[in-house]
Amino acid sequence: MLDYDPSAEIQALRTTFANIREVVDVDSLRTEIARLEEEAAAPGLWDDAANAQKVTSALSHAQASLTRVEGVERRLDDLEVLVELANEMGDEDSVAEAQKEIADLEKVIGDLEVKTLLDGEYDDRSAVVTIRSGAGGDDATDFAEMLMRMYLRWAERNKYPVKVLDTSYAEGAGIKSTTFEVDAPYAYGILSVEAGTHRLARISPFGSADKRQTSFAAVEVIPVMEEAVEVEIPENDLRVDVFRSSGPGGQSVNTTDSAVRLTHLPTGIVVSMQNEKSQIQNRAAAMRVLQTRLLLLQKEEEAAKKKELAGTITASWGDQMRSYFLYGQQLVKDLRTGHESGNPATVFDGDLEGFINAGIRWRKRKTDDSDHR
């Protein structure tokens, strides 16, 4: 019989999980699920399709949250049994299995713990992400497309539904800009720490001199808000342009001029949409994003908030939050948190959890410090 005793690690996991369970409030979550199940079972639910979608989506999200918490609780209980069996059997393979499960649970519980830090006003909302290429020519537009793929792969890894709302392709490589919606609970709270200027340093594949090229792209993240409909925009404050959607290299995607660009004249905010089937749908989608941005702008002014919501991002040297080095040392480093990865390929393939979790913890500390001043 082996004397394998990971009791300290298991106790630490149970203590952290107990705090998470208290914040999640499992009893209230079960009550909420029961209420939503009753609404979802109502005979006339689908008479109002928009409300039905809202109810069923809320139910699905609540059930997923409960399933995650209950799953971790079961795994903690099973872990103690696994440790007992490993000791009784005196089997190194069983000990290795228990050690792997402890490591897996540390990651799962760590991720859950970070989610409990998302207590901002809009953190529980879905998110609209906009990426714009900045200084750097073809390298910058290529970098913007690399970032787009990175976030779409991250969403795919997490099984978060994504809807691409607009993409403006560059004449050469990559994209000028893209806007997409991540429809998942707490998507805004999670992704908002990714907002800022991202910097890429590499040997340019577009030049013949094999020189290092630095390029920039801006990431903006705003929450999807139902309240956006409360923002009234006078017609004379709005310029509406209709144009033909374009694909890579300027290729035509649609045969009709269905893409829409809205410009809010007083603020200069511009929103484009081209991925819906009709001009009416594109205008409605663009208006929703514009209203959200204006609502956030109002709230920023009223509360004198900084750039914790959408903010103004210049995509140049002054506002960097992360650097990606694809030459020599091969490194991705967050300049706010200090978190880094020596494997840029996996980061660009959507492995962002370490950066996002570090960002959420950094933001929470920053907020707490500010509150205590």
mmCIF file of C-alpha atoms in Angstrom:
data_model
loop_
_atom_site.group_PDB
_atom_site.id
_atom_site.type_symbol
_atom_site.label_atom_id
_atom_site.label_comp_id
_atom_site.label_asym_id
_atom_site.label_seq_id
_atom_site.Cartn_x
_atom_site.Cartn_y
_atom_site.Cartn_z
ATOM 1 C CA MET A 1 0.000 0.000 0.000
ATOM 2 C CA LEU A 2 1.339 3.400 -1.050
ATOM 3 C CA ASP A 3 1.411 6.428 1.206
ATOM 4 C CA TYR A 4 0.183 8.946 -1.360
ATOM 5 C CA ASP A 5 -1.385 11.893 0.502
ATOM 6 C CA PRO A 6 -2.623 14.838 -1.589
ATOM 7 C CA SER A 7 -5.053 15.926 1.176
ATOM 8 C CA ALA A 8 -3.629 19.473 1.270
ATOM 9 C CA GLU A 9 -4.224 19.946 -2.469
ATOM 10 C CA ILE A 10 -7.741 18.497 -2.246
ATOM 11 C CA GLN A 11 -8.603 20.702 0.734
ATOM 12 C CA ALA A 12 -7.387 23.775 -1.156
ATOM 13 C CA LEU A 13 -9.578 22.817 -4.113
ATOM 14 C CA ARG A 14 -12.603 22.286 -1.828
ATOM 15 C CA THR A 15 -12.074 25.654 -0.114
ATOM 16 C CA THR A 16 -11.890 27.498 -3.433
ATOM 17 C CA PHE A 17 -14.886 25.593 -4.774
ATOM 18 C CA ALA A 18 -16.939 26.381 -1.647
ATOM 19 C CA ASN A 19 -16.346 30.095 -2.262
ATOM 20 C CA ILE A 20 -17.384 29.694 -5.895
ATOM 21 C CA ARG A 21 -20.522 27.789 -4.917
ATOM 22 C CA GLU A 22 -21.486 30.564 -2.520
ATOM 23 C CA VAL A 23 -21.057 33.247 -5.174
ATOM 24 C CA VAL A 24 -22.949 31.241 -7.796
ATOM 25 C CA ASP A 25 -25.732 30.596 -5.229
ATOM 26 C CA VAL A 26 -26.743 27.150 -6.449
ATOM 27 C CA ASP A 27 -30.110 27.193 -4.639
ATOM 28 C CA SER A 28 -31.120 30.441 -6.340
ATOM 29 C CA LEU A 29 -29.894 29.055 -9.652
ATOM 30 C CA ARG A 30 -32.108 25.979 -9.261
ATOM 31 C CA THR A 31 -35.088 28.222 -8.426
ATOM 32 C CA GLU A 32 -34.395 30.312 -11.518
ATOM 33 C CA ILE A 33 -34.181 27.177 -13.692
ATOM 34 C CA ALA A 34 -37.532 25.952 -12.363
ATOM 35 C CA ARG A 35 -39.123 29.324 -13.172
ATOM 36 C CA LEU A 36 -37.690 29.378 -16.675
ATOM 37 C CA GLU A 37 -38.735 25.764 -17.297
ATOM 38 C CA GLU A 38 -42.283 26.723 -16.372
ATOM 39 C CA GLU A 39 -42.182 29.669 -18.796
ATOM 40 C CA ALA A 40 -40.664 27.503 -21.529
ATOM 41 C CA ALA A 41 -43.462 24.956 -21.131
ATOM 42 C CA ALA A 42 -46.241 27.566 -21.516
ATOM 43 C CA PRO A 43 -48.519 26.723 -24.491
ATOM 44 C CA GLY A 44 -48.340 30.189 -26.083
ATOM 45 C CA LEU A 45 -44.598 30.675 -25.639
ATOM 46 C CA TRP A 46 -43.790 30.867 -29.352
ATOM 47 C CA ASP A 47 -46.570 33.356 -30.074
ATOM 48 C CA ASP A 48 -43.871 35.906 -29.255
ATOM 49 C CA ALA A 49 -40.783 34.491 -30.977
ATOM 50 C CA ALA A 50 -38.397 37.130 -29.583
ATOM 51 C CA ASN A 51 -39.484 36.479 -25.985
ATOM 52 C CA ALA A 52 -39.428 32.705 -26.552
ATOM 53 C CA GLN A 53 -35.857 32.926 -27.781
ATOM 54 C CA LYS A 54 -34.926 34.991 -24.737
ATOM 55 C CA VAL A 55 -36.535 32.501 -22.319
ATOM 56 C CA THR A 56 -35.048 29.375 -23.925
ATOM 57 C CA SER A 57 -31.601 30.998 -24.172
ATOM 58 C CA ALA A 58 -31.687 32.046 -20.498
ATOM 59 C CA LEU A 59 -32.789 28.533 -19.522
ATOM 60 C CA SER A 60 -29.983 26.929 -21.528
ATOM 61 C CA HIS A 61 -27.371 29.228 -19.980
ATOM 62 C CA ALA A 62 -28.659 28.660 -16.425
ATOM 63 C CA GLN A 63 -28.714 24.879 -16.903
ATOM 64 C CA ALA A 64 -25.154 24.968 -18.283
ATOM 65 C CA SER A 65 -23.975 26.939 -15.227
ATOM 66 C CA LEU A 66 -25.587 24.465 -12.831
ATOM 67 C CA THR A 67 -24.190 21.506 -14.756
ATOM 68 C CA ARG A 68 -20.649 22.945 -14.524
ATOM 69 C CA VAL A 69 -20.871 23.473 -10.763
ATOM 70 C CA GLU A 70 -22.457 20.075 -10.054
ATOM 71 C CA GLY A 71 -19.915 18.387 -12.341
ATOM 72 C CA VAL A 72 -16.995 19.838 -10.378
ATOM 73 C CA GLU A 73 -18.612 18.783 -7.096
ATOM 74 C CA ARG A 74 -18.925 15.195 -8.336
ATOM 75 C CA ARG A 75 -15.345 15.163 -9.571
ATOM 76 C CA LEU A 76 -14.074 16.342 -6.170
ATOM 77 C CA ASP A 77 -15.965 13.526 -4.456
ATOM 78 C CA ASP A 78 -14.701 10.979 -6.997
ATOM 79 C CA LEU A 79 -11.145 12.284 -6.573
ATOM 80 C CA GLU A 80 -11.018 11.277 -2.917
ATOM 81 C CA VAL A 81 -12.203 7.777 -3.834
ATOM 82 C CA LEU A 82 -9.580 7.626 -6.573
ATOM 83 C CA VAL A 83 -6.820 8.533 -4.089
ATOM 84 C CA GLU A 84 -7.987 5.805 -1.678
ATOM 85 C CA LEU A 85 -7.951 3.222 -4.482
ATOM 86 C CA ALA A 86 -4.504 4.348 -5.619
ATOM 87 C CA ASN A 87 -3.136 3.819 -2.106
ATOM 88 C CA GLU A 88 -4.890 0.472 -1.612
ATOM 89 C CA MET A 89 -3.750 -0.897 -4.957
ATOM 90 C CA GLY A 90 -0.210 0.400 -4.520
ATOM 91 C CA ASP A 91 -0.295 1.164 -8.212
ATOM 92 C CA GLU A 92 1.866 3.938 -9.673
ATOM 93 C CA ASP A 93 -0.500 4.221 -12.654
ATOM 94 C CA SER A 94 -3.428 4.898 -10.296
ATOM 95 C CA VAL A 95 -1.375 7.564 -8.497
ATOM 96 C CA ALA A 96 -0.532 9.154 -11.858
ATOM 97 C CA GLU A 97 -4.244 9.156 -12.738
ATOM 98 C CA ALA A 98 -5.095 10.859 -9.427
ATOM 99 C CA GLN A 99 -2.351 13.444 -9.949
ATOM 100 C CA LYS A 100 -3.665 14.208 -13.433
ATOM 101 C CA GLU A 101 -7.206 14.641 -12.097
ATOM 102 C CA ILE A 102 -5.942 17.056 -9.425
ATOM 103 C CA ALA A 103 -4.157 19.104 -12.102
ATOM 104 C CA ASP A 104 -7.280 19.092 -14.302
ATOM 105 C CA LEU A 105 -9.498 20.172 -11.407
ATOM 106 C CA GLU A 106 -7.081 22.956 -10.458
ATOM 107 C CA LYS A 107 -7.518 24.372 -13.966
ATOM 108 C CA VAL A 108 -11.319 23.897 -14.076
ATOM 109 C CA ILE A 109 -11.834 25.417 -10.619
ATOM 110 C CA GLY A 110 -9.383 28.204 -11.418
ATOM 111 C CA ASP A 111 -11.394 29.080 -14.529
ATOM 112 C CA LEU A 112 -14.649 28.981 -12.533
ATOM 113 C CA GLU A 113 -13.130 31.192 -9.854
ATOM 114 C CA VAL A 114 -12.186 33.809 -12.442
ATOM 115 C CA LYS A 115 -15.782 33.827 -13.744
ATOM 116 C CA THR A 116 -16.990 34.758 -10.245
ATOM 117 C CA LEU A 117 -14.918 37.966 -10.512
ATOM 118 C CA LEU A 118 -17.135 39.141 -13.377
ATOM 119 C CA ASP A 119 -19.437 41.428 -11.434
ATOM 120 C CA GLY A 120 -19.359 44.555 -13.608
ATOM 121 C CA GLU A 121 -22.534 46.291 -14.750
ATOM 122 C CA TYR A 122 -22.548 44.612 -18.172
ATOM 123 C CA ASP A 123 -20.274 41.620 -17.561
ATOM 124 C CA ASP A 124 -23.067 39.057 -17.931
ATOM 125 C CA ARG A 125 -23.960 40.203 -21.473
ATOM 126 C CA SER A 126 -23.043 38.823 -24.865
ATOM 127 C CA ALA A 127 -20.351 40.798 -26.685
ATOM 128 C CA VAL A 128 -19.807 42.578 -29.983
ATOM 129 C CA VAL A 129 -16.132 42.579 -30.965
ATOM 130 C CA THR A 130 -14.643 44.911 -33.590
ATOM 131 C CA ILE A 131 -11.089 44.525 -34.876
ATOM 132 C CA ARG A 132 -9.482 47.274 -36.968
ATOM 133 C CA SER A 133 -6.109 47.209 -38.659
ATOM 134 C CA GLY A 134 -3.795 50.070 -37.712
ATOM 135 C CA ALA A 135 -0.337 51.238 -38.717
ATOM 136 C CA GLY A 136 1.727 48.754 -40.701
ATOM 137 C CA GLY A 137 0.298 48.391 -44.213
ATOM 138 C CA ASP A 138 -0.249 44.819 -45.457
ATOM 139 C CA ASP A 139 1.245 43.433 -42.260
ATOM 140 C CA ALA A 140 -1.383 45.272 -40.207
ATOM 141 C CA THR A 141 -4.321 44.065 -42.301
ATOM 142 C CA ASP A 142 -2.910 40.534 -42.201
ATOM 143 C CA PHE A 143 -2.479 40.858 -38.418
ATOM 144 C CA ALA A 144 -6.113 42.000 -38.056
ATOM 145 C CA GLU A 145 -7.215 38.838 -39.861
ATOM 146 C CA MET A 146 -4.949 36.718 -37.617
ATOM 147 C CA LEU A 147 -6.626 38.260 -34.548
ATOM 148 C CA MET A 148 -10.076 37.639 -36.011
ATOM 149 C CA ARG A 149 -9.241 33.950 -36.495
ATOM 150 C CA MET A 150 -7.746 33.807 -32.977
ATOM 151 C CA TYR A 151 -10.957 35.015 -31.332
ATOM 152 C CA LEU A 152 -13.194 32.867 -33.542
ATOM 153 C CA ARG A 153 -11.093 29.808 -32.642
ATOM 154 C CA TRP A 154 -11.301 30.765 -28.953
ATOM 155 C CA ALA A 155 -15.104 30.953 -29.229
ATOM 156 C CA GLU A 156 -15.185 27.624 -31.072
ATOM 157 C CA ARG A 157 -13.078 25.977 -28.344
ATOM 158 C CA ASN A 158 -15.583 27.232 -25.747
ATOM 159 C CA LYS A 159 -18.607 26.302 -27.881
ATOM 160 C CA TYR A 160 -19.783 29.937 -27.951
ATOM 161 C CA PRO A 161 -22.017 30.795 -30.934
ATOM 162 C CA VAL A 162 -20.544 33.524 -33.132
ATOM 163 C CA LYS A 163 -22.192 35.626 -35.817
ATOM 164 C CA VAL A 164 -19.959 37.663 -38.128
ATOM 165 C CA LEU A 165 -21.763 40.951 -38.757
ATOM 166 C CA ASP A 166 -19.363 42.767 -41.065
ATOM 167 C CA THR A 167 -15.949 42.289 -42.661
ATOM 168 C CA SER A 168 -14.128 44.859 -44.770
ATOM 169 C CA TYR A 169 -11.381 43.171 -46.773
ATOM 170 C CA ALA A 170 -8.119 44.873 -47.666
ATOM 171 C CA GLU A 171 -7.039 45.206 -51.279
ATOM 172 C CA GLY A 172 -3.882 43.268 -50.476
ATOM 173 C CA ALA A 173 -3.660 40.808 -47.585
ATOM 174 C CA GLY A 174 -6.053 40.420 -44.672
ATOM 175 C CA ILE A 175 -8.855 42.713 -43.549
ATOM 176 C CA LYS A 176 -9.330 46.388 -42.778
ATOM 177 C CA SER A 177 -11.902 45.597 -40.094
ATOM 178 C CA THR A 178 -14.408 43.042 -38.857
ATOM 179 C CA THR A 179 -17.288 43.010 -36.395
ATOM 180 C CA PHE A 180 -18.756 39.852 -34.860
ATOM 181 C CA GLU A 181 -21.085 38.949 -32.012
ATOM 182 C CA VAL A 182 -20.260 36.300 -29.399
ATOM 183 C CA ASP A 183 -23.575 35.098 -27.989
ATOM 184 C CA ALA A 184 -22.778 33.622 -24.592
ATOM 185 C CA PRO A 185 -23.372 34.605 -20.966
ATOM 186 C CA TYR A 186 -20.501 36.732 -19.629
ATOM 187 C CA ALA A 187 -18.921 37.011 -23.085
ATOM 188 C CA TYR A 188 -18.564 40.767 -22.568
ATOM 189 C CA GLY A 189 -17.036 40.434 -19.104
ATOM 190 C CA ILE A 190 -14.572 37.867 -20.420
ATOM 191 C CA LEU A 191 -13.614 39.504 -23.700
ATOM 192 C CA SER A 192 -13.581 43.110 -22.489
ATOM 193 C CA VAL A 193 -10.094 42.531 -21.051
ATOM 194 C CA GLU A 194 -8.942 41.928 -24.639
ATOM 195 C CA ALA A 195 -9.823 45.481 -25.687
ATOM 196 C CA GLY A 196 -6.887 47.673 -26.608
ATOM 197 C CA THR A 197 -4.062 47.893 -29.105
ATOM 198 C CA HIS A 198 -2.304 44.673 -30.100
ATOM 199 C CA ARG A 199 1.209 44.855 -31.572
ATOM 200 C CA LEU A 200 2.844 42.340 -33.917
ATOM 201 C CA ALA A 201 6.607 42.215 -34.554
ATOM 202 C CA ARG A 202 7.892 39.809 -37.203
ATOM 203 C CA ILE A 203 9.918 39.475 -40.373
ATOM 204 C CA SER A 204 7.392 40.709 -42.919
ATOM 205 C CA PRO A 205 6.226 38.109 -45.460
ATOM 206 C CA PHE A 206 5.232 41.023 -47.732
ATOM 207 C CA GLY A 207 8.642 42.680 -48.125
ATOM 208 C CA SER A 208 11.747 41.558 -49.977
ATOM 209 C CA ALA A 209 14.339 42.980 -47.569
ATOM 210 C CA ASP A 210 13.720 40.476 -44.736
ATOM 211 C CA LYS A 211 13.421 43.332 -42.282
ATOM 212 C CA ARG A 212 11.514 43.280 -39.030
ATOM 213 C CA GLN A 213 8.115 44.898 -39.385
ATOM 214 C CA THR A 214 5.977 46.231 -36.518
ATOM 215 C CA SER A 215 2.237 46.511 -37.093
ATOM 216 C CA PHE A 216 -0.813 47.246 -34.996
ATOM 217 C CA ALA A 217 -4.490 46.338 -34.706
ATOM 218 C CA ALA A 218 -7.178 47.647 -32.375
ATOM 219 C CA VAL A 219 -9.697 45.445 -30.577
ATOM 220 C CA GLU A 220 -12.900 47.021 -29.285
ATOM 221 C CA VAL A 221 -15.450 45.099 -27.201
ATOM 222 C CA ILE A 222 -18.940 46.316 -26.307
ATOM 223 C CA PRO A 223 -21.827 44.525 -24.568
ATOM 224 C CA VAL A 224 -25.054 43.556 -26.304
ATOM 225 C CA MET A 225 -27.699 45.529 -24.441
ATOM 226 C CA GLU A 226 -31.464 45.435 -24.660
ATOM 227 C CA GLU A 227 -31.512 48.993 -23.287
ATOM 228 C CA ALA A 228 -29.951 50.181 -26.531
ATOM 229 C CA VAL A 229 -33.464 50.704 -27.895
ATOM 230 C CA GLU A 230 -33.851 53.529 -25.374
ATOM 231 C CA VAL A 231 -31.325 55.650 -27.247
ATOM 232 C CA GLU A 232 -33.142 57.857 -29.733
ATOM 233 C CA ILE A 233 -31.148 59.047 -32.729
ATOM 234 C CA PRO A 234 -32.663 61.962 -34.693
ATOM 235 C CA GLU A 235 -32.655 61.306 -38.443
ATOM 236 C CA ASN A 236 -30.675 64.486 -39.119
ATOM 237 C CA ASP A 237 -27.891 63.152 -36.841
ATOM 238 C CA LEU A 238 -27.503 60.082 -39.050
ATOM 239 C CA ARG A 239 -25.950 59.544 -42.469
ATOM 240 C CA VAL A 240 -26.876 56.276 -44.148
ATOM 241 C CA ASP A 241 -24.744 54.911 -46.996
ATOM 242 C CA VAL A 242 -25.652 51.795 -48.949
ATOM 243 C CA PHE A 243 -22.920 49.900 -50.807
ATOM 244 C CA ARG A 244 -22.081 46.523 -52.274
ATOM 245 C CA SER A 245 -20.513 43.930 -50.002
ATOM 246 C CA SER A 246 -16.992 42.907 -50.917
ATOM 247 C CA GLY A 247 -14.905 39.814 -50.357
ATOM 248 C CA PRO A 248 -11.156 39.170 -50.315
ATOM 249 C CA GLY A 249 -9.325 41.193 -52.944
ATOM 250 C CA GLY A 250 -12.404 43.319 -53.596
ATOM 251 C CA GLN A 251 -14.461 40.451 -55.006
ATOM 252 C CA SER A 252 -18.227 40.953 -55.008
ATOM 253 C CA VAL A 253 -20.079 38.802 -52.492
ATOM 254 C CA ASN A 254 -23.673 39.925 -52.994
ATOM 255 C CA THR A 255 -25.342 40.813 -56.270
ATOM 256 C CA THR A 256 -27.308 43.633 -54.626
ATOM 257 C CA ASP A 257 -26.233 46.743 -52.752
ATOM 258 C CA SER A 258 -27.347 45.396 -49.369
ATOM 259 C CA ALA A 259 -24.468 46.520 -47.128
ATOM 260 C CA VAL A 260 -25.189 49.515 -44.880
ATOM 261 C CA ARG A 261 -22.904 52.084 -43.246
ATOM 262 C CA LEU A 262 -24.293 54.341 -40.510
ATOM 263 C CA THR A 263 -22.400 57.487 -39.488
ATOM 264 C CA HIS A 264 -23.471 59.321 -36.338
ATOM 265 C CA LEU A 265 -22.588 62.884 -37.302
ATOM 266 C CA PRO A 266 -22.320 64.461 -33.806
ATOM 267 C CA THR A 267 -19.814 61.862 -32.533
ATOM 268 C CA GLY A 268 -18.292 60.548 -35.761
ATOM 269 C CA ILE A 269 -19.060 56.932 -34.770
ATOM 270 C CA VAL A 270 -19.300 54.706 -37.868
ATOM 271 C CA VAL A 271 -20.913 51.252 -37.968
ATOM 272 C CA SER A 272 -21.028 49.015 -41.058
ATOM 273 C CA MET A 273 -22.965 45.793 -41.577
ATOM 274 C CA GLN A 274 -22.985 43.554 -44.641
ATOM 275 C CA ASN A 275 -23.482 39.956 -43.606
ATOM 276 C CA GLU A 276 -27.267 39.905 -43.254
ATOM 277 C CA LYS A 277 -29.407 38.893 -46.245
ATOM 278 C CA SER A 278 -31.116 42.214 -46.825
ATOM 279 C CA GLN A 279 -30.474 45.929 -46.550
ATOM 280 C CA ILE A 280 -33.229 46.196 -43.913
ATOM 281 C CA GLN A 281 -31.600 43.520 -41.745
ATOM 282 C CA ASN A 282 -28.152 45.105 -42.117
ATOM 283 C CA ARG A 283 -29.530 48.511 -41.149
ATOM 284 C CA ALA A 284 -31.281 47.044 -38.079
ATOM 285 C CA ALA A 285 -28.091 45.248 -36.967
ATOM 286 C CA ALA A 286 -25.988 48.386 -37.510
ATOM 287 C CA MET A 287 -28.502 50.520 -35.606
ATOM 288 C CA ARG A 288 -28.397 48.160 -32.631
ATOM 289 C CA VAL A 289 -24.591 48.386 -32.421
ATOM 290 C CA LEU A 290 -24.659 52.172 -32.900
ATOM 291 C CA GLN A 291 -27.274 52.598 -30.165
ATOM 292 C CA THR A 292 -25.178 50.459 -27.823
ATOM 293 C CA ARG A 293 -22.066 52.524 -28.486
ATOM 294 C CA LEU A 294 -23.967 55.768 -27.897
ATOM 295 C CA LEU A 295 -25.491 54.427 -24.688
ATOM 296 C CA LEU A 296 -22.047 53.462 -23.427
ATOM 297 C CA LEU A 297 -20.712 56.864 -24.398
ATOM 298 C CA GLN A 298 -23.493 58.528 -22.417
ATOM 299 C CA LYS A 299 -22.801 56.366 -19.374
ATOM 300 C CA GLU A 300 -19.069 57.030 -19.628
ATOM 301 C CA GLU A 301 -19.687 60.751 -19.635
ATOM 302 C CA GLU A 302 -22.232 60.621 -16.818
ATOM 303 C CA ALA A 303 -20.088 58.432 -14.566
ATOM 304 C CA ALA A 304 -16.729 59.817 -15.775
ATOM 305 C CA LYS A 305 -15.677 56.262 -16.570
ATOM 306 C CA LYS A 306 -12.389 55.589 -18.264
ATOM 307 C CA LYS A 307 -11.994 53.066 -21.061
ATOM 308 C CA GLU A 308 -13.469 50.059 -19.303
ATOM 309 C CA LEU A 309 -16.206 49.722 -21.905
ATOM 310 C CA ALA A 310 -15.608 50.494 -25.591
ATOM 311 C CA GLY A 311 -13.172 53.393 -25.350
ATOM 312 C CA THR A 312 -11.183 55.020 -28.112
ATOM 313 C CA ILE A 313 -8.349 52.843 -29.369
ATOM 314 C CA THR A 314 -5.793 54.290 -31.756
ATOM 315 C CA ALA A 315 -4.022 51.115 -32.964
ATOM 316 C CA SER A 316 -0.543 52.627 -32.685
ATOM 317 C CA TRP A 317 2.299 52.941 -30.162
ATOM 318 C CA GLY A 318 0.428 54.797 -27.431
ATOM 319 C CA ASP A 319 -2.158 52.319 -26.208
ATOM 320 C CA GLN A 320 -0.567 48.868 -26.384
ATOM 321 C CA MET A 321 -1.803 46.059 -24.171
ATOM 322 C CA ARG A 322 -0.190 42.981 -25.769
ATOM 323 C CA SER A 323 2.781 42.242 -27.999
ATOM 324 C CA TYR A 324 3.234 39.243 -30.297
ATOM 325 C CA PHE A 325 6.853 38.484 -31.294
ATOM 326 C CA LEU A 326 7.150 36.062 -34.220
ATOM 327 C CA TYR A 327 10.887 36.258 -34.742
ATOM 328 C CA GLY A 328 13.826 35.207 -32.585
ATOM 329 C CA GLN A 329 12.376 34.630 -29.126
ATOM 330 C CA GLN A 330 8.816 33.689 -30.266
ATOM 331 C CA LEU A 331 6.776 35.238 -27.459
ATOM 332 C CA VAL A 332 3.353 36.665 -26.688
ATOM 333 C CA LYS A 333 3.365 39.013 -23.691
ATOM 334 C CA ASP A 334 0.602 41.003 -22.020
ATOM 335 C CA LEU A 335 2.014 44.368 -20.997
ATOM 336 C CA ARG A 336 -0.556 44.925 -18.207
ATOM 337 C CA THR A 337 -0.483 41.604 -16.389
ATOM 338 C CA GLY A 338 2.946 40.283 -17.330
ATOM 339 C CA HIS A 339 1.365 36.989 -18.460
ATOM 340 C CA GLU A 340 3.230 35.471 -21.384
ATOM 341 C CA SER A 341 3.404 32.439 -23.650
ATOM 342 C CA GLY A 342 6.382 31.092 -25.537
ATOM 343 C CA ASN A 343 4.116 29.413 -28.091
ATOM 344 C CA PRO A 344 2.486 32.079 -30.300
ATOM 345 C CA ALA A 345 1.074 29.395 -32.638
ATOM 346 C CA THR A 346 -1.230 28.016 -29.932
ATOM 347 C CA VAL A 347 -2.245 31.549 -28.882
ATOM 348 C CA PHE A 348 -3.216 32.429 -32.447
ATOM 349 C CA ASP A 349 -5.134 29.141 -32.524
ATOM 350 C CA GLY A 350 -7.379 30.415 -29.726
ATOM 351 C CA ASP A 351 -5.536 29.335 -26.564
ATOM 352 C CA LEU A 352 -6.321 32.569 -24.694
ATOM 353 C CA GLU A 353 -7.541 31.338 -21.303
ATOM 354 C CA GLY A 354 -4.302 32.208 -19.491
ATOM 355 C CA PHE A 355 -4.278 35.750 -20.899
ATOM 356 C CA ILE A 356 -7.984 36.298 -20.279
ATOM 357 C CA ASN A 357 -7.907 34.950 -16.714
ATOM 358 C CA ALA A 358 -4.843 37.053 -15.880
ATOM 359 C CA GLY A 359 -6.591 40.074 -17.383
ATOM 360 C CA ILE A 360 -9.754 39.550 -15.343
ATOM 361 C CA ARG A 361 -7.753 39.176 -12.114
ATOM 362 C CA TRP A 362 -5.682 42.289 -13.009
ATOM 363 C CA ARG A 363 -8.823 44.329 -13.674
ATOM 364 C CA LYS A 364 -10.431 43.178 -10.420
ATOM 365 C CA ARG A 365 -7.353 44.179 -8.404
ATOM 366 C CA LYS A 366 -7.261 47.529 -10.179
ATOM 367 C CA THR A 367 -10.947 48.131 -9.418
ATOM 368 C CA ASP A 368 -10.583 47.100 -5.778
ATOM 369 C CA ASP A 369 -7.560 49.375 -5.337
ATOM 370 C CA SER A 370 -9.498 52.252 -6.851
ATOM 371 C CA ASP A 371 -12.497 51.607 -4.563
ATOM 372 C CA HIS A 372 -10.273 51.700 -1.452
ATOM 373 C CA ARG A 373 -8.682 55.056 -2.249
#
